[in-house]
Amino acid sequence: MSLKIILFPCLSDNYGFILRCTNTGQTACIDTPDAGEISKQLQTRGWGLDYIFNTHHHPDHTGGNAALKRKYGPTIIGPKAEETRIPLIDEAVSEGSIVRLGDCKAVIWDTPAHTAGHINYYFKEEDVIFVGDTLFALGCGRLFEGSAAQMWAAMARYRDLPKPTKVYCAHEYTLSNARFAQTIESGNPDLADYITDAKSKRDGGLPTVPTTIGAEIAANPFMRADKDAVARAVNMKGHSPEDVLGEVRRRKDSFRG
Ligand SMILES: [Zn+2]
């Protein structure tokens, strides 16, 4: 394994990620929520920045592109479908593109739903996926530019990954997502265990990210939109998982808890 991942909190609830190929010293960051904090993390380690890998155009994911480009001159890679909205993009990628970081490589997934061109970076050999704002621990992204059917397609695809795959989500939303998930599947013992574990991490000042595909399959209501218990909870038994996910998402949008 030559991929080292540094995770750090920034802004109000974002996570920043710095990736380094330990064989070659090539370094990248996933998105640029906070240029100052990313620079600090790089400087502490005496590292440069060869690449920025953007997942989607939102300002808390691309806001630091310009400052980091000025300071380190990285190649900026981002989604082809949002090419005009990614500041200073050098290389546009889409489904099936291969992105290299030294000896490590990621395959690009198109996961439109949160935004129209959102992409994921899947490092298959390392069992790691960077999902941006598509998948969250016990949640999924809001449907700003896409549909529930697109989000369900992404969820179904995540479920096919090996269960130990580590999922790096871009925000710490887990305890709030947990309160909502309990309104959907209060009887799910895996959800209860998940929440106990997440609370103890947060009490200890630790991140709940990365999560794993296996943990999300067992407890994330959006990943479980085809389960009877989830459909029943939103009075939609017999409806398609797309429609169930859409209703669960609508309820989450207005959930205050
Ligand atoms: Zn976003």
Coordinates of C-alpha atoms and ligand atoms in Angstrom, one line a residue:
M1 CA 0.0 0.0 0.0
S2 CA 1.6 3.2 -1.0
L3 CA -1.3 5.6 -0.5
K4 CA -1.2 7.7 2.7
I5 CA -4.3 9.7 3.6
I6 CA -4.3 12.7 5.9
L7 CA -7.7 13.7 7.2
F8 CA -8.4 17.0 8.9
P9 CA -11.5 19.1 9.9
C10 CA -11.9 22.5 8.4
L11 CA -14.6 25.2 7.9
S12 CA -17.6 24.4 10.1
D13 CA -18.1 20.7 9.3
N14 CA -16.0 19.8 6.2
Y15 CA -13.1 17.4 6.1
G16 CA -10.0 18.0 4.0
F17 CA -8.0 15.1 2.7
I18 CA -4.4 15.1 1.6
L19 CA -3.2 12.1 -0.4
R20 CA 0.4 11.0 -0.8
C21 CA 2.0 8.2 -2.8
T22 CA 4.7 7.2 -0.4
N23 CA 6.8 5.6 -3.2
T24 CA 7.0 8.7 -5.3
G25 CA 6.2 11.6 -2.9
Q26 CA 3.4 12.8 -5.3
T27 CA 0.8 14.6 -3.3
A28 CA -2.8 15.6 -3.9
C29 CA -5.8 17.0 -2.1
I30 CA -9.4 16.0 -2.5
D31 CA -11.3 19.3 -3.0
T32 CA -10.1 22.6 -1.5
P33 CA -12.5 23.6 1.3
D34 CA -9.9 25.7 3.1
A35 CA -6.7 26.7 1.3
G36 CA -5.1 28.0 4.5
E37 CA -5.7 24.8 6.4
I38 CA -4.5 22.7 3.4
S39 CA -1.3 24.8 3.2
K40 CA -0.7 24.4 6.9
Q41 CA -1.1 20.6 6.7
L42 CA 1.4 20.5 3.7
Q43 CA 3.9 22.9 5.3
T44 CA 3.9 20.9 8.6
R45 CA 5.1 17.9 6.6
G46 CA 7.3 19.7 4.1
W47 CA 5.2 18.6 1.2
G48 CA 4.3 20.3 -2.1
L49 CA 1.0 19.8 -3.9
D50 CA 1.0 18.1 -7.3
Y51 CA -2.7 17.8 -7.9
I52 CA -6.1 19.0 -6.8
F53 CA -8.9 16.4 -7.3
N54 CA -12.2 18.1 -7.3
T55 CA -15.5 16.2 -6.8
H56 CA -18.0 18.9 -7.6
H57 CA -18.3 22.7 -8.1
H58 CA -19.7 23.8 -4.7
P59 CA -17.6 26.6 -3.1
D60 CA -16.8 24.6 0.0
H61 CA -15.1 22.1 -2.4
T62 CA -13.4 24.4 -4.9
G63 CA -13.0 27.7 -3.0
G64 CA -9.3 27.1 -2.4
N65 CA -8.4 26.1 -6.0
A66 CA -7.1 29.6 -6.9
A67 CA -5.0 30.2 -3.8
L68 CA -3.4 26.7 -3.9
K69 CA -2.8 27.0 -7.6
R70 CA -0.9 30.2 -7.0
K71 CA 1.1 28.8 -4.2
Y72 CA 1.9 25.3 -5.4
G73 CA 1.0 25.1 -9.1
P74 CA -0.9 21.8 -8.9
T75 CA -2.7 20.3 -11.9
I76 CA -6.4 20.7 -11.2
I77 CA -8.6 17.7 -12.1
G78 CA -12.4 17.9 -12.0
P79 CA -15.6 16.7 -13.5
K80 CA -16.1 17.2 -17.2
A81 CA -19.8 18.0 -16.7
E82 CA -18.9 20.9 -14.4
E83 CA -15.8 22.0 -16.3
T84 CA -16.9 25.6 -16.6
R85 CA -17.7 25.8 -12.9
I86 CA -14.4 24.4 -11.5
P87 CA -12.0 27.3 -11.0
L88 CA -8.7 26.9 -13.0
I89 CA -9.4 23.3 -14.0
D90 CA -6.6 21.8 -16.1
E91 CA -8.0 18.4 -16.9
A92 CA -11.6 17.3 -17.1
V93 CA -12.5 13.7 -16.3
S94 CA -15.6 11.5 -16.4
E95 CA -16.9 7.9 -15.9
G96 CA -14.0 5.5 -16.4
S97 CA -11.2 8.0 -16.6
I98 CA -8.1 7.0 -14.7
V99 CA -6.4 9.5 -12.5
R100 CA -2.9 8.8 -11.3
L101 CA -1.1 9.9 -8.2
G102 CA 2.4 8.4 -8.4
D103 CA 2.0 4.6 -8.2
C104 CA -1.6 4.9 -7.1
K105 CA -4.6 5.2 -9.4
A106 CA -8.2 6.1 -9.1
V107 CA -11.0 5.3 -11.5
I108 CA -13.6 8.0 -11.9
W109 CA -17.3 7.4 -11.2
D110 CA -20.0 9.7 -12.4
T111 CA -22.5 10.1 -9.6
P112 CA -24.8 12.9 -10.6
A113 CA -27.5 13.8 -8.0
H114 CA -26.1 16.2 -5.5
T115 CA -24.8 18.3 -8.4
A116 CA -25.3 17.5 -12.1
G117 CA -21.7 16.4 -12.7
H118 CA -20.5 15.1 -9.3
I119 CA -17.7 12.5 -9.5
N120 CA -16.1 10.1 -7.1
Y121 CA -12.4 8.9 -7.0
Y122 CA -12.2 5.2 -6.4
F123 CA -8.8 3.8 -5.5
K124 CA -9.6 0.1 -6.1
E125 CA -6.3 -1.3 -5.1
E126 CA -6.3 0.6 -1.8
D127 CA -10.0 -0.2 -1.1
V128 CA -10.7 3.5 -0.7
I129 CA -13.4 5.8 -2.3
F130 CA -13.7 9.6 -2.0
V131 CA -17.4 10.3 -2.4
G132 CA -17.5 14.1 -2.0
D133 CA -21.1 15.0 -1.1
T134 CA -22.8 12.0 -2.7
L135 CA -22.7 9.5 0.2
F136 CA -22.4 10.4 3.9
A137 CA -22.1 8.3 7.0
L138 CA -25.8 7.4 7.6
G139 CA -26.9 9.8 4.9
C140 CA -26.6 11.1 1.3
G141 CA -26.2 14.5 -0.3
R142 CA -29.1 16.8 -0.9
L143 CA -30.6 16.6 -4.4
F144 CA -29.7 20.1 -5.6
E145 CA -29.3 19.3 -9.3
G146 CA -30.2 15.7 -9.8
S147 CA -33.0 13.2 -9.1
A148 CA -33.8 10.5 -6.5
A149 CA -33.3 7.9 -9.2
Q150 CA -29.8 9.1 -9.9
M151 CA -29.0 9.0 -6.1
W152 CA -30.5 5.5 -5.9
A153 CA -28.3 4.4 -8.8
A154 CA -25.2 5.7 -6.9
M155 CA -26.3 3.9 -3.7
A156 CA -26.9 0.6 -5.6
R157 CA -23.4 1.0 -7.1
Y158 CA -21.8 1.6 -3.7
R159 CA -23.5 -1.6 -2.4
D160 CA -21.6 -3.6 -5.0
L161 CA -18.2 -2.5 -3.6
P162 CA -16.3 -4.8 -1.2
K163 CA -17.7 -4.3 2.4
P164 CA -14.3 -3.2 3.9
T165 CA -14.0 -0.4 1.3
K166 CA -13.3 2.8 3.2
V167 CA -15.6 5.7 2.4
Y168 CA -14.2 9.2 2.8
C169 CA -17.2 11.6 2.9
A170 CA -16.6 15.4 2.9
H171 CA -18.6 16.4 6.0
E172 CA -19.0 15.4 9.6
Y173 CA -22.8 15.0 9.6
T174 CA -23.0 11.6 11.3
L175 CA -24.8 12.3 14.6
S176 CA -27.4 14.5 12.9
N177 CA -27.9 11.9 10.3
A178 CA -28.1 9.3 13.0
R179 CA -31.0 11.1 14.7
F180 CA -32.9 11.1 11.4
A181 CA -32.0 7.5 10.6
Q182 CA -33.6 6.5 13.9
T183 CA -36.9 7.9 12.8
I184 CA -36.8 5.6 9.8
E185 CA -35.5 2.3 11.2
S186 CA -35.6 2.5 15.0
G187 CA -35.7 -1.3 15.1
N188 CA -32.4 -1.9 13.2
P189 CA -29.8 -3.3 15.7
D190 CA -27.0 -2.5 13.3
L191 CA -28.1 1.2 13.3
A192 CA -28.1 1.2 17.1
D193 CA -24.6 -0.2 17.2
Y194 CA -23.4 2.2 14.6
I195 CA -24.8 5.2 16.6
T196 CA -23.1 4.0 19.9
D197 CA -19.8 3.8 18.1
A198 CA -20.3 7.2 16.4
K199 CA -21.2 8.9 19.7
S200 CA -18.1 7.5 21.4
K201 CA -15.9 8.7 18.6
R202 CA -17.4 12.2 18.7
D203 CA -17.2 12.3 22.5
G204 CA -13.5 11.5 22.1
G205 CA -13.1 14.3 19.6
L206 CA -12.5 11.8 16.8
P207 CA -14.0 11.9 13.2
T208 CA -16.6 9.3 12.2
V209 CA -15.1 9.4 8.7
P210 CA -14.0 7.2 7.0
T211 CA -16.9 4.9 7.3
T212 CA -17.1 1.6 5.4
I213 CA -19.4 0.3 2.7
G214 CA -20.4 -2.6 5.0
A215 CA -21.4 -0.3 7.8
E216 CA -23.5 1.8 5.4
I217 CA -25.2 -1.2 3.8
A218 CA -26.3 -2.3 7.3
A219 CA -27.5 1.1 8.7
N220 CA -27.8 3.9 6.1
P221 CA -31.5 4.4 5.3
F222 CA -30.7 5.8 1.8
M223 CA -28.6 2.7 1.0
R224 CA -31.6 0.6 2.3
A225 CA -34.4 2.3 0.3
D226 CA -35.3 -1.1 -1.2
K227 CA -35.9 -2.7 2.3
D228 CA -39.5 -3.2 3.4
A229 CA -38.8 -1.6 6.8
V230 CA -37.6 1.6 5.2
A231 CA -40.5 1.8 2.7
R232 CA -43.0 1.1 5.5
A233 CA -41.5 3.9 7.6
V234 CA -42.5 6.4 4.9
N235 CA -45.8 4.7 4.1
M236 CA -44.5 3.6 0.7
K237 CA -44.5 -0.2 0.8
G238 CA -44.5 -1.6 -2.7
H239 CA -43.0 1.5 -4.3
S240 CA -39.7 1.6 -6.2
P241 CA -36.5 2.2 -4.2
E242 CA -36.0 5.4 -6.2
D243 CA -39.4 6.7 -5.0
V244 CA -38.7 5.6 -1.4
L245 CA -35.3 7.2 -1.4
G246 CA -36.9 10.4 -2.8
E247 CA -39.4 10.5 0.1
V248 CA -36.8 9.7 2.7
R249 CA -34.6 12.5 1.3
R250 CA -37.6 14.9 1.4
R251 CA -38.2 14.1 5.0
K252 CA -34.5 14.5 5.9
D253 CA -34.6 18.0 4.1
S254 CA -37.2 19.2 6.6
F255 CA -36.0 17.2 9.6
R256 CA -35.0 19.3 12.6
G257 CA -33.6 17.1 15.3
Ligands
ZN1 ZN -21.8 20.0 -2.2

